[in-house]
Amino acid sequence: MYYGGIDVGSLTAQAVLINGKGIHAYKSMGVKPNPVQSAKAVVDMLIQEENVPWSQVKFCVSTGYGREQVQAEGLSQDNMSEISCHGMGASFLVPEARTVIDIGGQDAKVIRIGPGGELIDFVMNDKCAAGTGRFLEVQARTLGLSLDELGTVSLGAEKVLELSSRCSIFCETEVLHYLQRGHSKADIAAGVNRAMAERVAALVRRVGLEKEVTMSGGVAKNVAVRAELERMLNVRLIKYGADSQIVGALGAALMARRMGGNS
């Protein structure tokens, strides 16, 4: 018997299946035009590749921006906030975690959790693209780099150029200005990653840092942002033994197992 979690975000969608032993399988993909299409596509990919009939999924929980629409379509039996699901998923992967930094495409969250992954407190930035994955996406495109390259390229920087604006649009203008003046992409990328980390570190200080600390979401794969956060917060970010992008869907699947009567 399986339990499912579906997380539809602004940029990617994830589906996770768990059983009594832990994570059975998961898939991640870019989103479709609407949340229901995204959920159907990622679930279809998962069950076809794993040869698991959906009838064997006893209970499923959806989370993320499209969680209510996904449930209304009958793909899940309940829905939970991504904050609760990220806390639960992070605690499953790193039981000693007490602070979870989650950076999504359109928001950034810092979540304080208890020993069982229960939510204690959180702070969220969803009113501005600064400090979100969207900020990195815009600056990477301006530099002619992929999101994956943005982190690795900056490791070769000779200096870190300062981006003084707190607005993503004005930062893009600063990046263009640096390019026109002949600065290297590595130095500019290092400035972009540091600016990103500064905004997220400010969120961490608002909610209060408690060790141990983990980081979920796609930006967790950016080695430069991770390194800057570790330096600014004077802490080691514990890595997961699974893809950092599935933490929310994993938490939803764990919620499903609890709700489905097999906690």
XYZ file of N, CA, C and O in Angstrom, residues 54-251:
792
model
N -2.723 3.639 -9.589
C -3.142 4.666 -8.627
C -4.113 4.088 -7.594
O -4.254 4.614 -6.484
N -4.775 2.959 -7.957
C -5.705 2.317 -7.018
C -4.974 1.784 -5.789
O -5.589 1.532 -4.747
N -3.662 1.595 -5.898
C -2.890 1.110 -4.744
C -2.449 2.249 -3.826
O -1.798 2.001 -2.813
N -2.769 3.488 -4.220
C -2.447 4.637 -3.367
C -3.634 4.851 -2.427
O -4.716 5.274 -2.841
N -3.430 4.539 -1.150
C -4.546 4.550 -0.189
C -5.026 5.954 0.108
O -6.228 6.183 0.273
N -4.108 6.906 0.196
C -4.480 8.280 0.547
C -3.439 9.211 -0.042
O -2.245 8.900 -0.061
N -3.901 10.348 -0.524
C -2.972 11.310 -1.135
C -3.299 12.719 -0.630
O -4.472 13.070 -0.469
N -2.252 13.507 -0.375
C -2.404 14.891 0.058
C -1.695 15.793 -0.947
O -0.588 15.495 -1.405
N -2.346 16.892 -1.294
C -1.729 17.867 -2.196
C -1.289 19.093 -1.411
O -1.855 19.429 -0.370
N -0.262 19.772 -1.927
C 0.242 20.980 -1.301
C 0.736 21.926 -2.388
O 0.705 21.609 -3.565
N 1.176 23.097 -1.986
C 1.647 24.073 -2.967
C 0.520 24.983 -3.439
O -0.617 24.922 -2.955
N 0.828 25.823 -4.431
C -0.121 26.833 -4.887
C -1.431 26.227 -5.406
O -2.490 26.800 -5.242
N -1.342 25.074 -6.032
C -2.540 24.504 -6.639
C -3.196 23.419 -5.820
O -3.994 22.642 -6.343
N -2.902 23.373 -4.521
C -3.331 22.224 -3.725
C -4.848 22.058 -3.673
O -5.338 20.920 -3.704
N -5.601 23.158 -3.569
C -7.059 23.036 -3.469
C -7.671 22.602 -4.801
O -8.603 21.798 -4.839
N -7.135 23.112 -5.897
C -7.631 22.705 -7.216
C -7.336 21.238 -7.488
O -8.148 20.530 -8.081
N -6.170 20.800 -7.045
C -5.798 19.390 -7.239
C -6.749 18.488 -6.461
O -7.200 17.451 -6.959
N -7.077 18.882 -5.233
C -8.030 18.082 -4.449
C -9.417 18.115 -5.084
O -10.088 17.075 -5.173
N -9.850 19.292 -5.526
C -11.178 19.404 -6.138
C -11.296 18.520 -7.373
O -12.389 18.040 -7.713
N -10.179 18.293 -8.044
C -10.185 17.435 -9.238
C -10.181 15.953 -8.877
O -10.314 15.092 -9.753
N -10.037 15.645 -7.592
C -10.061 14.249 -7.141
C -8.714 13.561 -7.156
O -8.630 12.354 -6.931
N -7.647 14.312 -7.403
C -6.314 13.694 -7.415
C -5.766 13.507 -6.007
O -4.821 12.744 -5.803
N -6.301 14.223 -5.039
C -5.913 14.030 -3.641
C -7.172 14.028 -2.787
O -8.216 14.539 -3.199
N -7.033 13.452 -1.591
C -8.175 13.396 -0.681
C -8.184 14.565 0.308
O -9.159 14.827 0.986
N -7.043 15.236 0.449
C -6.954 16.381 1.350
C -5.818 17.274 0.873
O -5.039 16.885 -0.024
N -5.728 18.462 1.466
C -4.622 19.355 1.114
C -4.078 20.011 2.379
O -4.807 20.183 3.357
N -2.790 20.331 2.330
C -2.120 20.953 3.468
C -1.247 22.093 2.964
O -0.788 22.080 1.821
N -0.966 23.067 3.841
C -0.098 24.169 3.436
C 1.313 23.653 3.182
O 1.770 22.681 3.809
N 2.019 24.322 2.272
C 3.388 23.900 1.972
C 4.318 24.129 3.155
O 5.349 23.449 3.275
N 3.962 25.044 4.037
C 4.808 25.295 5.216
C 4.815 24.067 6.114
O 5.878 23.578 6.532
N 3.639 23.538 6.419
C 3.560 22.330 7.245
C 4.218 21.143 6.551
O 4.911 20.341 7.187
N 4.002 21.022 5.241
C 4.556 19.877 4.509
C 6.075 19.946 4.417
O 6.763 18.918 4.547
N 6.638 21.144 4.204
C 8.097 21.253 4.147
C 8.712 20.922 5.500
O 9.759 20.284 5.573
N 8.057 21.356 6.582
C 8.567 21.022 7.909
C 8.561 19.526 8.149
O 9.532 18.956 8.655
N 7.461 18.876 7.765
C 7.345 17.433 7.977
C 8.351 16.674 7.113
O 9.010 15.733 7.586
N 8.474 17.069 5.857
C 9.410 16.385 4.966
C 10.851 16.555 5.396
O 11.640 15.610 5.375
N 11.202 17.773 5.809
C 12.576 18.032 6.249
C 12.906 17.228 7.494
O 14.000 16.673 7.633
N 11.952 17.146 8.424
C 12.185 16.399 9.666
C 12.355 14.910 9.384
O 13.129 14.235 10.064
N 11.639 14.397 8.385
C 11.785 12.978 8.030
C 13.188 12.696 7.497
O 13.808 11.684 7.834
N 13.695 13.611 6.674
C 15.011 13.407 6.057
C 16.155 13.739 7.007
O 17.222 13.116 6.959
N 15.941 14.757 7.847
C 16.971 15.172 8.814
C 16.273 15.354 10.165
O 15.819 16.446 10.501
N 16.145 14.289 10.961
C 15.358 14.360 12.201
C 15.836 15.426 13.178
O 15.038 15.948 13.964
N 17.107 15.778 13.146
C 17.624 16.777 14.084
C 17.359 18.212 13.622
O 17.672 19.174 14.348
N 16.781 18.397 12.433
C 16.540 19.746 11.897
C 15.531 20.509 12.749
O 14.513 19.962 13.175
N 15.828 21.795 13.008
C 14.892 22.663 13.727
C 14.576 23.926 12.923
O 13.626 24.636 13.239
N 15.400 24.248 11.930
C 15.139 25.380 11.046
C 15.242 24.907 9.598
O 16.230 24.264 9.228
N 14.221 25.229 8.815
C 14.194 24.837 7.401
C 14.106 26.105 6.546
O 13.180 26.903 6.713
N 15.067 26.285 5.669
C 15.037 27.390 4.712
C 14.526 26.822 3.396
O 15.147 25.931 2.823
N 13.385 27.317 2.959
C 12.803 26.835 1.694
C 12.672 28.001 0.728
O 11.966 28.972 1.014
N 13.356 27.924 -0.399
C 13.290 28.990 -1.397
C 12.630 28.429 -2.651
O 13.184 27.564 -3.328
N 11.428 28.913 -2.921
C 10.697 28.494 -4.097
C 10.811 29.512 -5.212
O 11.549 30.496 -5.112
N 10.043 29.272 -6.272
C 10.103 30.160 -7.413
C 9.555 31.546 -7.120
O 10.057 32.548 -7.633
N 8.506 31.613 -6.287
C 7.829 32.897 -6.049
C 7.876 33.342 -4.601
O 7.350 34.421 -4.274
N 8.430 32.536 -3.711
C 8.500 32.968 -2.318
C 9.685 32.296 -1.630
O 10.296 31.378 -2.158
N 9.985 32.824 -0.463
C 11.013 32.227 0.390
C 10.431 32.107 1.783
O 9.746 33.017 2.266
N 10.702 30.982 2.434
C 10.153 30.728 3.759
C 11.261 30.240 4.687
O 12.132 29.470 4.248
N 11.209 30.687 5.919
C 12.066 30.109 6.950
C 11.132 29.531 8.003
O 10.280 30.239 8.549
N 11.278 28.244 8.268
C 10.312 27.503 9.082
C 11.014 26.930 10.300
O 12.039 26.249 10.167
N 10.485 27.198 11.464
C 10.994 26.595 12.701
C 10.112 25.392 13.022
O 8.883 25.498 13.039
N 10.736 24.257 13.298
C 9.974 23.035 13.560
C 10.430 22.385 14.856
O 11.552 22.606 15.322
N 9.538 21.551 15.410
C 9.853 20.798 16.609
C 10.431 19.437 16.274
O 10.682 19.114 15.100
N 10.634 18.602 17.289
C 11.291 17.298 17.081
C 10.558 16.372 16.118
O 11.184 15.537 15.464
N 9.233 16.496 16.021
C 8.481 15.642 15.110
C 8.124 16.316 13.805
O 7.302 15.806 13.042
N 8.736 17.464 13.556
C 8.443 18.190 12.326
C 7.258 19.126 12.446
O 6.848 19.749 11.462
N 6.683 19.234 13.665
C 5.528 20.115 13.834
C 5.943 21.572 13.712
O 7.021 21.975 14.119
N 5.040 22.370 13.163
C 5.326 23.784 12.917
C 5.336 24.574 14.223
O 4.397 24.492 15.022
N 6.402 25.346 14.457
C 6.498 26.213 15.635
C 6.337 27.677 15.232
O 5.599 28.426 15.854
N 7.013 28.070 14.158
C 6.942 29.456 13.712
C 7.466 29.515 12.275
O 8.162 28.596 11.820
N 7.136 30.587 11.582
C 7.683 30.749 10.240
C 7.620 32.209 9.835
O 6.870 33.007 10.421
N 8.425 32.559 8.861
C 8.354 33.883 8.241
C 8.464 33.666 6.738
O 9.137 32.740 6.281
N 7.785 34.520 5.989
C 7.675 34.275 4.545
C 7.798 35.580 3.776
O 7.271 36.607 4.200
N 8.490 35.542 2.687
C 8.560 36.679 1.774
C 7.886 36.290 0.469
O 8.429 35.513 -0.298
N 6.685 36.811 0.246
C 5.985 36.502 -1.007
C 5.446 37.762 -1.665
O 4.604 37.706 -2.539
N 5.942 38.920 -1.229
C 5.454 40.177 -1.798
C 6.426 40.776 -2.805
O 6.145 41.768 -3.438
N 7.608 40.181 -2.930
C 8.630 40.726 -3.814
C 9.471 39.562 -4.328
O 9.692 38.579 -3.615
N 9.936 39.654 -5.560
C 10.730 38.572 -6.140
C 12.124 38.483 -5.538
O 12.784 37.447 -5.650
N 12.592 39.575 -4.907
C 13.918 39.537 -4.299
C 13.955 38.460 -3.222
O 13.072 38.394 -2.382
N 14.966 37.601 -3.269
C 15.051 36.527 -2.286
C 14.294 35.286 -2.697
O 14.121 34.371 -1.894
N 13.837 35.211 -3.929
C 13.133 34.023 -4.416
C 13.867 33.443 -5.628
O 14.764 34.065 -6.191
N 13.414 32.271 -6.049
C 14.012 31.661 -7.220
C 13.830 32.496 -8.466
O 14.658 32.456 -9.383
N 12.744 33.264 -8.499
C 12.488 34.131 -9.647
C 13.601 35.170 -9.803
O 13.993 35.511 -10.921
N 14.108 35.672 -8.687
C 15.200 36.649 -8.718
C 16.417 36.037 -9.424
O 17.016 36.655 -10.315
N 16.783 34.823 -9.032
C 17.938 34.177 -9.660
C 17.683 33.895 -11.136
O 18.577 34.023 -11.967
N 16.448 33.497 -11.451
C 16.101 33.187 -12.837
C 16.294 34.408 -13.731
O 16.864 34.310 -14.827
N 15.838 35.564 -13.252
C 15.948 36.793 -14.045
C 17.413 37.171 -14.257
O 17.845 37.491 -15.384
N 18.204 37.125 -13.173
C 19.602 37.535 -13.293
C 20.408 36.528 -14.133
O 21.301 36.927 -14.901
N 20.108 35.235 -13.997
C 20.807 34.222 -14.798
C 20.539 34.437 -16.284
O 21.454 34.360 -17.118
N 19.293 34.723 -16.606
C 18.939 34.965 -18.012
C 19.684 36.185 -18.549
O 20.181 36.177 -19.683
N 19.780 37.216 -17.741
C 20.491 38.427 -18.169
C 21.970 38.134 -18.419
O 22.589 38.692 -19.330
N 22.523 37.238 -17.608
C 23.936 36.872 -17.762
C 24.155 35.840 -18.871
O 25.303 35.521 -19.199
N 23.077 35.287 -19.407
C 23.218 34.250 -20.423
C 23.653 32.924 -19.837
O 24.322 32.120 -20.494
N 23.252 32.688 -18.577
C 23.604 31.445 -17.898
C 22.339 30.675 -17.547
O 21.256 31.260 -17.417
N 22.494 29.361 -17.367
C 21.386 28.581 -16.832
C 21.380 28.755 -15.316
O 22.366 29.212 -14.720
N 20.271 28.386 -14.694
C 20.216 28.463 -13.230
C 21.295 27.596 -12.598
O 21.905 27.978 -11.596
N 21.535 26.432 -13.178
C 22.574 25.548 -12.633
C 23.950 26.199 -12.736
O 24.786 26.067 -11.841
N 24.199 26.900 -13.846
C 25.504 27.527 -14.057
C 25.730 28.716 -13.134
O 26.871 29.046 -12.810
N 24.661 29.369 -12.718
C 24.799 30.590 -11.923
C 25.606 30.341 -10.649
O 26.421 31.177 -10.243
N 25.395 29.174 -10.041
C 26.140 28.864 -8.824
C 27.568 28.459 -9.105
O 28.513 28.970 -8.500
N 27.755 27.555 -10.046
C 29.097 27.024 -10.302
C 30.018 28.069 -10.927
O 31.208 28.126 -10.601
N 29.479 28.901 -11.819
C 30.304 29.934 -12.464
C 30.878 30.895 -11.431
O 32.047 31.310 -11.504
N 30.069 31.251 -10.436
C 30.524 32.241 -9.456
C 31.641 31.715 -8.572
O 32.325 32.508 -7.913
N 31.836 30.414 -8.543
C 32.931 29.860 -7.741
C 34.293 30.287 -8.293
O 35.298 30.237 -7.590
N 34.331 30.696 -9.566
C 35.580 31.168 -10.163
C 35.757 32.671 -10.088
O 36.649 33.231 -10.744
N 34.953 33.352 -9.269
C 35.021 34.816 -9.188
C 36.312 35.277 -8.524
O 36.796 34.664 -7.570
N 36.860 36.379 -9.035
C 38.026 37.002 -8.395
C 37.586 38.029 -7.362
O 38.329 38.369 -6.442
N 36.391 38.569 -7.527
C 35.810 39.475 -6.536
C 34.295 39.380 -6.638
O 33.757 38.905 -7.642
N 33.639 39.828 -5.576
C 32.184 39.789 -5.547
C 31.656 41.203 -5.774
O 31.875 42.094 -4.957
N 30.981 41.401 -6.900
C 30.447 42.730 -7.207
C 29.160 42.973 -6.409
O 28.317 42.084 -6.288
N 29.028 44.166 -5.892
C 27.875 44.472 -5.048
C 26.678 44.893 -5.887
O 26.795 45.692 -6.821
N 25.527 44.322 -5.553
C 24.259 44.747 -6.142
C 23.519 45.519 -5.055
O 23.047 44.943 -4.074
N 23.420 46.811 -5.213
C 22.926 47.654 -4.131
C 21.413 47.694 -4.036
O 20.854 47.941 -2.972
N 20.710 47.446 -5.142
C 19.257 47.559 -5.120
C 18.616 46.341 -4.469
O 19.116 45.220 -4.585
N 17.489 46.540 -3.816
C 16.734 45.428 -3.245
C 15.625 44.961 -4.192
O 14.910 44.013 -3.897
N 15.486 45.627 -5.328
C 14.438 45.297 -6.296
C 15.032 44.433 -7.414
O 16.098 44.746 -7.950
N 14.336 43.364 -7.791
C 14.837 42.461 -8.830
C 15.031 43.178 -10.164
O 16.009 42.931 -10.882
N 14.098 44.068 -10.503
C 14.182 44.760 -11.781
C 15.391 45.694 -11.803
O 16.152 45.747 -12.778
N 15.592 46.443 -10.718
C 16.739 47.342 -10.657
C 18.049 46.554 -10.596
O 19.079 46.985 -11.135
N 18.019 45.370 -9.941
C 19.212 44.516 -9.916
C 19.567 44.054 -11.328
O 20.751 43.962 -11.684
N 18.550 43.759 -12.120
C 18.790 43.356 -13.506
C 19.500 44.481 -14.259
O 20.421 44.233 -15.056
N 19.088 45.717 -13.986
C 19.742 46.865 -14.606
C 21.204 46.962 -14.156
O 22.094 47.250 -14.967
N 21.454 46.690 -12.881
C 22.829 46.713 -12.387
C 23.672 45.625 -13.049
O 24.847 45.844 -13.382
N 23.089 44.452 -13.223
C 23.806 43.350 -13.877
C 24.179 43.745 -15.310
O 25.310 43.531 -15.771
N 23.226 44.336 -16.032
C 23.501 44.790 -17.400
C 24.614 45.836 -17.410
O 25.494 45.823 -18.278
N 24.568 46.733 -16.432
C 25.588 47.781 -16.336
C 26.975 47.165 -16.143
O 27.956 47.582 -16.795
N 27.064 46.185 -15.253
C 28.355 45.519 -15.018
C 28.853 44.814 -16.285
O 30.049 44.829 -16.612
N 27.932 44.163 -17.001
C 28.323 43.479 -18.238
C 28.869 44.477 -19.260
O 29.892 44.222 -19.925
N 28.195 45.612 -19.388
C 28.619 46.624 -20.363
C 29.981 47.221 -20.010
O 30.709 47.677 -20.879
N 30.308 47.220 -18.725
C 31.601 47.745 -18.291
C 32.707 46.701 -18.361
O 33.848 46.957 -18.009
N 32.353 45.488 -18.794
C 33.361 44.470 -19.039
C 33.711 43.594 -17.856
O 34.712 42.855 -17.895
N 32.915 43.634 -16.813
C 33.183 42.740 -15.680
C 32.886 41.297 -16.069
O 32.029 41.026 -16.924
N 33.568 40.383 -15.422
C 33.380 38.970 -15.756
C 32.034 38.476 -15.236
O 31.514 38.962 -14.219
N 31.494 37.476 -15.949
C 30.229 36.866 -15.510
C 30.390 36.225 -14.132
O 29.453 36.210 -13.331
N 31.581 35.698 -13.870
C 31.808 35.056 -12.576
C 31.668 36.059 -11.437
O 31.027 35.778 -10.417
N 32.275 37.236 -11.592
C 32.208 38.254 -10.541
C 30.771 38.765 -10.357
O 30.327 39.024 -9.238
N 30.064 38.924 -11.463
C 28.675 39.393 -11.375
C 27.789 38.315 -10.735
O 26.965 38.603 -9.866
N 27.988 37.073 -11.188
C 27.196 35.968 -10.625
C 27.433 35.845 -9.120
O 26.497 35.573 -8.353
N 28.671 36.054 -8.693
C 28.970 36.008 -7.264
C 28.198 37.088 -6.518
O 27.689 36.860 -5.413
N 28.068 38.263 -7.132
C 27.282 39.330 -6.525
C 25.804 38.992 -6.459
O 25.127 39.292 -5.471
N 25.302 38.356 -7.508
C 23.897 37.948 -7.530
C 23.622 36.938 -6.413
O 22.649 37.065 -5.653
N 24.489 35.943 -6.295
C 24.272 34.914 -5.272
C 24.398 35.490 -3.861
O 23.655 35.096 -2.956
N 25.326 36.421 -3.678
C 25.451 37.035 -2.353
C 24.226 37.877 -2.024
O 23.725 37.857 -0.898
N 23.726 38.622 -3.008
C 22.515 39.431 -2.781
C 21.341 38.541 -2.398
O 20.539 38.871 -1.516
N 21.247 37.409 -3.076
C 20.185 36.445 -2.758
C 20.317 35.960 -1.320
O 19.343 35.946 -0.549
N 21.519 35.573 -0.952
C 21.749 35.046 0.400
C 21.473 36.115 1.458
O 20.948 35.801 2.534
N 21.811 37.363 1.186
C 21.566 38.439 2.160
C 20.080 38.582 2.462
O 19.685 38.787 3.608
N 19.261 38.483 1.424
C 17.825 38.616 1.632
C 17.269 37.446 2.442
O 16.398 37.625 3.314
N 17.738 36.252 2.163
C 17.255 35.078 2.895
C 17.787 35.081 4.331
O 17.059 34.729 5.275
N 19.032 35.495 4.521
C 19.594 35.562 5.876
C 18.793 36.530 6.743
O 18.604 36.290 7.944
N 18.314 37.607 6.147
C 17.487 38.562 6.905
C 16.194 37.904 7.371
O 15.725 38.148 8.490
N 15.620 37.042 6.531
C 14.423 36.306 6.939
C 14.727 35.363 8.098
O 13.941 35.224 9.035
N 15.876 34.692 8.019
C 16.260 33.759 9.086
C 16.365 34.499 10.413
O 15.890 34.021 11.453
N 16.961 35.674 10.389
C 17.135 36.430 11.642
C 15.797 36.889 12.203
O 15.649 37.056 13.418
N 14.810 37.105 11.329
C 13.491 37.530 11.808
C 12.788 36.432 12.602
O 12.131 36.710 13.604
N 12.931 35.203 12.153
C 12.241 34.103 12.843
C 13.116 33.491 13.928
O 12.631 32.826 14.842
N 14.424 33.742 13.854
C 15.353 33.206 14.849
C 15.948 31.888 14.400
O 15.225 30.985 13.974
N 17.264 31.799 14.482
C 17.969 30.602 14.024
C 18.109 29.594 15.153
O 18.565 29.932 16.241
N 17.683 28.384 14.902
C 17.922 27.290 15.842
C 18.506 26.117 15.079
O 17.961 25.706 14.057
N 19.623 25.613 15.521
C 20.256 24.476 14.854
C 19.493 23.202 15.178
O 18.890 23.104 16.232
N 19.521 22.252 14.291
C 20.251 22.179 13.028
C 19.417 22.805 11.901
O 18.199 22.888 11.998
N 20.125 23.175 10.812
C 19.483 23.924 9.745
C 19.592 23.150 8.431
O 20.658 22.604 8.109
N 18.493 23.107 7.689
C 18.493 22.474 6.364
C 17.921 23.465 5.343
O 17.359 24.494 5.711
N 18.054 23.118 4.088
C 17.578 24.001 3.019
C 16.885 23.158 1.952
O 17.468 22.189 1.446
N 15.651 23.530 1.607
C 14.903 22.787 0.593
C 14.590 23.691 -0.596
O 14.832 24.894 -0.565
N 14.038 23.077 -1.652
C 13.720 23.834 -2.858
C 14.860 23.805 -3.862
O 15.973 23.351 -3.569
N 14.585 24.312 -5.040
C 15.570 24.278 -6.116
C 16.814 25.094 -5.844
O 17.922 24.719 -6.250
N 16.675 26.228 -5.150
C 17.830 27.088 -4.887
C 18.831 26.404 -3.949
O 20.006 26.765 -3.912
N 18.369 25.394 -3.210
C 19.282 24.642 -2.337
C 20.394 23.972 -3.144
O 21.434 23.595 -2.588
N 20.188 23.816 -4.460
C 21.204 23.195 -5.314
C 22.262 24.194 -5.784
O 23.254 23.802 -6.404
N 22.047 25.479 -5.504
C 23.013 26.514 -5.890
C 24.134 26.537 -4.846
O 23.944 27.007 -3.718
N 25.297 26.049 -5.231
C 26.392 25.887 -4.268
C 26.865 27.232 -3.712
O 27.303 27.322 -2.556
N 26.784 28.284 -4.515
C 27.263 29.590 -4.070
C 26.314 30.211 -3.050
O 26.764 30.795 -2.054
N 25.006 30.108 -3.284
C 24.042 30.637 -2.314
C 24.173 29.876 -0.995
O 24.157 30.468 0.090
N 24.330 28.571 -1.087
C 24.513 27.772 0.143
C 25.746 28.233 0.913
O 25.701 28.418 2.146
N 26.841 28.413 0.197
C 28.087 28.804 0.862
C 27.962 30.184 1.503
O 28.445 30.413 2.625
N 27.303 31.116 0.806
C 27.117 32.461 1.365
C 26.239 32.403 2.608
O 26.518 33.076 3.613
N 25.168 31.623 2.571
C 24.295 31.510 3.742
C 25.040 30.894 4.921
O 24.870 31.323 6.070
N 25.837 29.888 4.654
C 26.597 29.259 5.740
C 27.555 30.261 6.368
O 27.733 30.295 7.595
N 28.169 31.101 5.542
C 29.098 32.110 6.065
C 28.351 33.187 6.858
O 28.750 33.537 7.973
N 27.238 33.680 6.305
C 26.504 34.764 6.968
C 25.868 34.312 8.279
O 25.798 35.075 9.237
N 25.377 33.090 8.303
C 24.669 32.589 9.486
C 25.577 31.813 10.421
O 25.149 31.405 11.512
N 26.816 31.585 9.983
C 27.780 30.818 10.766
C 27.197 29.463 11.170
O 27.157 29.089 12.348
N 26.706 28.774 10.173
C 26.068 27.491 10.414
C 26.311 26.574 9.219
O 26.562 27.057 8.110
N 26.255 25.291 9.446
C 26.368 24.335 8.340
C 24.965 23.909 7.931
O 24.166 23.511 8.789
N 24.679 24.023 6.641
C 23.386 23.593 6.118
C 23.458 22.099 5.825
O 24.207 21.675 4.940
N 22.710 21.326 6.572
C 22.749 19.869 6.409
C 22.058 19.477 5.109
O 20.921 19.891 4.852
N 22.744 18.684 4.297
C 22.170 18.236 3.029
C 21.265 17.028 3.248
O 21.474 16.226 4.145
N 20.244 16.941 2.389
C 19.343 15.794 2.430
C 19.957 14.619 1.683
O 20.782 14.800 0.792
N 19.462 13.443 2.015
C 19.845 12.272 1.247
C 18.900 12.043 0.080
O 18.808 10.931 -0.438
N 18.174 13.092 -0.310
C 17.228 13.020 -1.433
C 17.210 14.377 -2.109
O 17.806 15.348 -1.621
N 16.541 14.467 -3.230
C 16.426 15.721 -3.984
C 15.776 16.804 -3.114
O 14.687 16.596 -2.562
N 16.407 17.963 -2.998
C 15.871 19.037 -2.152
C 14.534 19.564 -2.654
O 13.797 20.198 -1.903
N 14.197 19.299 -3.912
C 12.939 19.808 -4.463
C 11.724 18.956 -4.090
O 10.593 19.395 -4.280
N 11.933 17.765 -3.543
C 10.767 16.910 -3.247
C 10.322 17.007 -1.795
O 9.409 16.294 -1.384
N 10.950 17.876 -1.003
C 10.678 17.904 0.435
C 9.207 18.203 0.730
O 8.593 17.583 1.602
N 8.612 19.155 0.002
C 7.208 19.487 0.221
C 6.289 18.317 -0.142
O 5.371 17.984 0.609
N 6.532 17.689 -1.276
C 5.706 16.546 -1.690
C 5.897 15.366 -0.741
O 4.947 14.624 -0.447
N 7.122 15.193 -0.269
C 7.377 14.129 0.706
C 6.583 14.394 1.991
O 5.970 13.479 2.552
N 6.620 15.634 2.456
C 5.852 15.970 3.654
C 4.370 15.723 3.445
O 3.677 15.233 4.342
